[in-house]
Amino acid sequence: MDQAKNPDEKPSQPPVHSVLHETRTAENSATHLLPKLQALKELNPKLSLLDVGSGSGTISVSFAKLIPEGHVTGVDLNPNILPRARAVAEIAGVTNIEFQQGSIYKLPFADETFDVTFCHQVLIHIANPWDALCEMLRVTKRGGVVAAREGDYETECVWPEVSELQRFHKLMASLMSANGGAPTAGRQLLSWALKAGADRSQITLSFSSWSYTTPSERSVCAQGLCSPLRGGSLREKALKHGLGTEDDFEKMANAWEKWAKTEDASLAMLNGEILIQK
Amino acid sequence: MDQAKNPDEKPSQPPVHSVLHETRTAENSATHLLPKLQALKELNPKLSLLDVGSGSGTISVSFAKLIPEGHVTGVDLNPNILPRARAVAEIAGVTNIEFQQGSIYKLPFADETFDVTFCHQVLIHIANPWDALCEMLRVTKRGGVVAAREGDYETECVWPEVSELQRFHKLMASLMSANGGAPTAGRQLLSWALKAGADRSQITLSFSSWSYTTPSERSVCAQGLCSPLRGGSLREKALKHGLGTEDDFEKMANAWEKWAKTEDASLAMLNGEILIQK
């Protein structure tokens, strides 16, 4: 993006808390969907794809590149993230895309609008994920597919074992639960899809890993995890719920910074993945 | 295999406890090594590969198929498994392979014998995995590679949550530890490779998932897990160590059988993977 032409375009800078989120692409976060997407594209290159909870839009934009004759719609509950998503698309030179505000519980689209409806790390944070999947199925065409990928936070493994990092894990799981989410989302995805009314024969379940193993990956990871410990709404919520003190959070942030510089350090986690054929 | 010609060839039938192990192949259990193996093969089709802890030999045999002009040697501490491994090779029509008895701590080979030295779910069970990696490095040629893939048993996630299955998990972790193994092997692999003397710049660390999600996969998994609960050395050891009663083990086996028939059931686990460039 040409900054000279857009002196007020603040959202072209990634929000600090999004450093981690913006490493996500369709290629690294929707691998279970890619073969099906390719098959659908061969039948109809003008696919329409909905990315629910699109956030900074990096996954949506990579989907748009994969279906250049198709169209991607990104929806997020938070209207403040939409300018950043539009900037990400513009920087990538992608035009077959739009972003709008909307809730996963009440998507602003008619029945059977999209060929592919996708979400990533959304169901883990909400109280009634089966209702969300039901709504995703509603807006999907017959012959189309609903896909979701959600972390299983209880499988997170961090090395070396450091008490502050273990306390951070518990803090995040507590915050997730306090918000109505489920830290064991990954292993529950199939159960939720059945509760949403899908037949078992329509559903494919798989698991994949996500990890930070190299010094540069660890540095990005630590930045992304330190930021909410040192400021922002997550920290405020944790303080409000009595889940820790300012001193605790600073110790955790320091431990992540030390971890990033530790030669044998790594972090890995399982993700559950489903495809629901409609 | 022609049974008429081999009336006494009992090992051509898989040992009951090996049902799960025999689903393993290079393609599903050594994906992190395959690109490197292909690159080495392009330089020299006559690669020599060592599979340490080769067990029933299904991974070794699939390696042998991948390097038809090369040669695979499988080594296992347990001489009783060797006939089954040889039968697996014969049934597959693979001849560029041999199996022999040997310990990972003292491999019966000269320095720099193999282009590729591999192990799978071996280091997790032993007390000094860094010594084993050091020995694997010793028998590997300069320019070759040592590869290992080890489960991180503490990341295992089973759905639905059933108390008998949770108790089974604890039983297996206790047995692993009682034998000197480390249920968190996956996350420690990099640390062990460094302790074995490898430089960080030589090591690539990755993680992958292993799961049972379909009815037929769950059936195989439950069979494989019920068998040692109902007989054999693992059960004897658990009884001896006071880790449970016969009644406990039967309840666990029943819970696995019920789990196999549960529509939304699954089991998944992370594996750590390293490649060490020599």
Short mmCIF file of N, CA and C in Angstrom, two decimals, chain B residues 156-217:
data_model
loop_
_atom_site.label_atom_id
_atom_site.label_comp_id
_atom_site.label_asym_id
_atom_site.label_seq_id
_atom_site.Cartn_x
_atom_site.Cartn_y
_atom_site.Cartn_z
N GLU B 156 -2.67 -36.67 24.46
CA GLU B 156 -3.75 -37.54 23.98
C GLU B 156 -5.11 -36.98 24.39
N CYS B 157 -6.01 -36.85 23.45
CA CYS B 157 -7.36 -36.41 23.79
C CYS B 157 -8.38 -37.41 23.26
N VAL B 158 -9.22 -37.86 24.18
CA VAL B 158 -10.23 -38.87 23.88
C VAL B 158 -11.60 -38.25 24.10
N TRP B 159 -12.49 -38.45 23.16
CA TRP B 159 -13.87 -37.99 23.33
C TRP B 159 -14.80 -39.15 23.07
N PRO B 160 -15.88 -39.37 23.79
CA PRO B 160 -16.35 -38.58 24.94
C PRO B 160 -15.45 -38.79 26.17
N GLU B 161 -15.65 -37.92 27.16
CA GLU B 161 -14.89 -38.03 28.40
C GLU B 161 -15.55 -39.10 29.28
N VAL B 162 -14.85 -40.20 29.48
CA VAL B 162 -15.37 -41.34 30.24
C VAL B 162 -14.32 -41.69 31.29
N SER B 163 -14.74 -41.86 32.54
CA SER B 163 -13.75 -42.02 33.63
C SER B 163 -12.83 -43.22 33.40
N GLU B 164 -13.37 -44.34 32.88
CA GLU B 164 -12.51 -45.52 32.67
C GLU B 164 -11.42 -45.24 31.63
N LEU B 165 -11.76 -44.43 30.63
CA LEU B 165 -10.75 -44.11 29.60
C LEU B 165 -9.70 -43.15 30.16
N GLN B 166 -10.13 -42.26 31.04
CA GLN B 166 -9.17 -41.37 31.69
C GLN B 166 -8.24 -42.17 32.60
N ARG B 167 -8.81 -43.18 33.27
CA ARG B 167 -7.98 -44.03 34.14
C ARG B 167 -7.02 -44.88 33.29
N PHE B 168 -7.47 -45.30 32.12
CA PHE B 168 -6.59 -46.05 31.21
C PHE B 168 -5.40 -45.18 30.81
N HIS B 169 -5.68 -43.93 30.49
CA HIS B 169 -4.61 -43.00 30.11
C HIS B 169 -3.56 -42.91 31.22
N LYS B 170 -4.05 -42.75 32.46
CA LYS B 170 -3.12 -42.63 33.60
C LYS B 170 -2.33 -43.93 33.80
N LEU B 171 -3.00 -45.07 33.61
CA LEU B 171 -2.33 -46.37 33.74
C LEU B 171 -1.18 -46.49 32.74
N MET B 172 -1.46 -46.13 31.47
CA MET B 172 -0.43 -46.25 30.45
C MET B 172 0.73 -45.30 30.71
N ALA B 173 0.42 -44.08 31.15
CA ALA B 173 1.49 -43.11 31.46
C ALA B 173 2.33 -43.62 32.63
N SER B 174 1.66 -44.23 33.63
CA SER B 174 2.39 -44.76 34.80
C SER B 174 3.30 -45.91 34.38
N LEU B 175 2.78 -46.79 33.52
CA LEU B 175 3.60 -47.91 33.04
C LEU B 175 4.80 -47.42 32.25
N MET B 176 4.55 -46.41 31.41
CA MET B 176 5.64 -45.83 30.60
C MET B 176 6.73 -45.28 31.53
N SER B 177 6.32 -44.54 32.53
CA SER B 177 7.27 -43.95 33.47
C SER B 177 7.96 -45.03 34.29
N ALA B 178 7.20 -46.05 34.72
CA ALA B 178 7.78 -47.14 35.52
C ALA B 178 8.88 -47.87 34.75
N ASN B 179 8.74 -47.90 33.42
CA ASN B 179 9.75 -48.55 32.57
C ASN B 179 10.92 -47.62 32.24
N GLY B 180 10.86 -46.38 32.75
CA GLY B 180 11.95 -45.43 32.49
C GLY B 180 11.68 -44.52 31.30
N GLY B 181 10.51 -44.64 30.69
CA GLY B 181 10.17 -43.81 29.54
C GLY B 181 9.62 -42.44 29.95
N ALA B 182 9.28 -41.61 28.95
CA ALA B 182 8.80 -40.25 29.20
C ALA B 182 7.53 -39.99 28.39
N PRO B 183 6.37 -39.95 29.07
CA PRO B 183 5.11 -39.71 28.33
C PRO B 183 5.09 -38.38 27.57
N THR B 184 5.98 -37.46 27.89
CA THR B 184 6.05 -36.20 27.14
C THR B 184 7.21 -36.20 26.14
N ALA B 185 7.51 -37.37 25.58
CA ALA B 185 8.65 -37.50 24.67
C ALA B 185 8.58 -36.49 23.51
N GLY B 186 7.40 -36.36 22.90
CA GLY B 186 7.27 -35.52 21.70
C GLY B 186 7.86 -34.13 21.88
N ARG B 187 7.49 -33.49 22.99
CA ARG B 187 7.96 -32.12 23.21
C ARG B 187 9.43 -32.06 23.62
N GLN B 188 10.02 -33.22 24.01
CA GLN B 188 11.41 -33.22 24.50
C GLN B 188 12.43 -33.63 23.45
N LEU B 189 11.95 -34.05 22.27
CA LEU B 189 12.86 -34.59 21.25
C LEU B 189 14.01 -33.65 20.91
N LEU B 190 13.69 -32.37 20.72
CA LEU B 190 14.72 -31.39 20.36
C LEU B 190 15.77 -31.30 21.46
N SER B 191 15.28 -31.26 22.69
CA SER B 191 16.17 -31.19 23.84
C SER B 191 17.11 -32.41 23.87
N TRP B 192 16.56 -33.59 23.59
CA TRP B 192 17.37 -34.83 23.59
C TRP B 192 18.40 -34.81 22.46
N ALA B 193 18.01 -34.28 21.31
CA ALA B 193 18.95 -34.23 20.17
C ALA B 193 20.13 -33.31 20.50
N LEU B 194 19.84 -32.20 21.19
CA LEU B 194 20.92 -31.29 21.60
C LEU B 194 21.83 -31.99 22.61
N LYS B 195 21.22 -32.72 23.54
CA LYS B 195 21.99 -33.45 24.56
C LYS B 195 22.84 -34.56 23.92
N ALA B 196 22.38 -35.04 22.75
CA ALA B 196 23.14 -36.09 22.04
C ALA B 196 24.32 -35.49 21.29
N GLY B 197 24.44 -34.15 21.32
CA GLY B 197 25.60 -33.51 20.71
C GLY B 197 25.33 -32.83 19.39
N ALA B 198 24.09 -32.91 18.89
CA ALA B 198 23.77 -32.24 17.62
C ALA B 198 23.71 -30.73 17.83
N ASP B 199 24.10 -29.99 16.81
CA ASP B 199 23.99 -28.54 16.87
C ASP B 199 22.57 -28.15 16.47
N ARG B 200 22.03 -27.10 17.10
CA ARG B 200 20.65 -26.67 16.80
C ARG B 200 20.43 -26.45 15.31
N SER B 201 21.48 -25.95 14.64
CA SER B 201 21.34 -25.63 13.21
C SER B 201 21.20 -26.90 12.34
N GLN B 202 21.58 -28.06 12.90
CA GLN B 202 21.45 -29.33 12.16
C GLN B 202 20.05 -29.93 12.30
N ILE B 203 19.27 -29.43 13.29
CA ILE B 203 18.03 -30.11 13.68
C ILE B 203 16.79 -29.38 13.17
N THR B 204 15.88 -30.12 12.57
CA THR B 204 14.56 -29.58 12.23
C THR B 204 13.54 -30.27 13.12
N LEU B 205 12.74 -29.45 13.82
CA LEU B 205 11.70 -29.98 14.70
C LEU B 205 10.33 -29.71 14.08
N SER B 206 9.45 -30.69 14.11
CA SER B 206 8.07 -30.48 13.67
C SER B 206 7.14 -31.33 14.53
N PHE B 207 5.85 -31.10 14.35
CA PHE B 207 4.84 -31.87 15.08
C PHE B 207 3.79 -32.34 14.08
N SER B 208 3.21 -33.51 14.33
CA SER B 208 2.10 -33.97 13.51
C SER B 208 1.10 -34.70 14.40
N SER B 209 -0.06 -34.99 13.83
CA SER B 209 -1.12 -35.62 14.62
C SER B 209 -1.29 -37.08 14.24
N TRP B 210 -1.85 -37.85 15.15
CA TRP B 210 -2.24 -39.24 14.90
C TRP B 210 -3.64 -39.38 15.48
N SER B 211 -4.56 -39.96 14.74
CA SER B 211 -5.93 -40.00 15.26
C SER B 211 -6.71 -41.21 14.77
N TYR B 212 -7.76 -41.53 15.50
CA TYR B 212 -8.74 -42.55 15.13
C TYR B 212 -10.09 -41.87 15.14
N THR B 213 -10.70 -41.73 13.97
CA THR B 213 -11.92 -40.92 13.88
C THR B 213 -13.10 -41.64 13.23
N THR B 214 -12.85 -42.59 12.35
CA THR B 214 -13.95 -43.28 11.67
C THR B 214 -14.32 -44.54 12.47
N PRO B 215 -15.54 -45.08 12.23
CA PRO B 215 -15.92 -46.31 12.95
C PRO B 215 -14.90 -47.43 12.77
N SER B 216 -14.38 -47.62 11.56
CA SER B 216 -13.44 -48.73 11.36
C SER B 216 -12.10 -48.45 12.05
N GLU B 217 -11.63 -47.20 12.02
CA GLU B 217 -10.40 -46.86 12.74
C GLU B 217 -10.57 -47.06 14.25
#
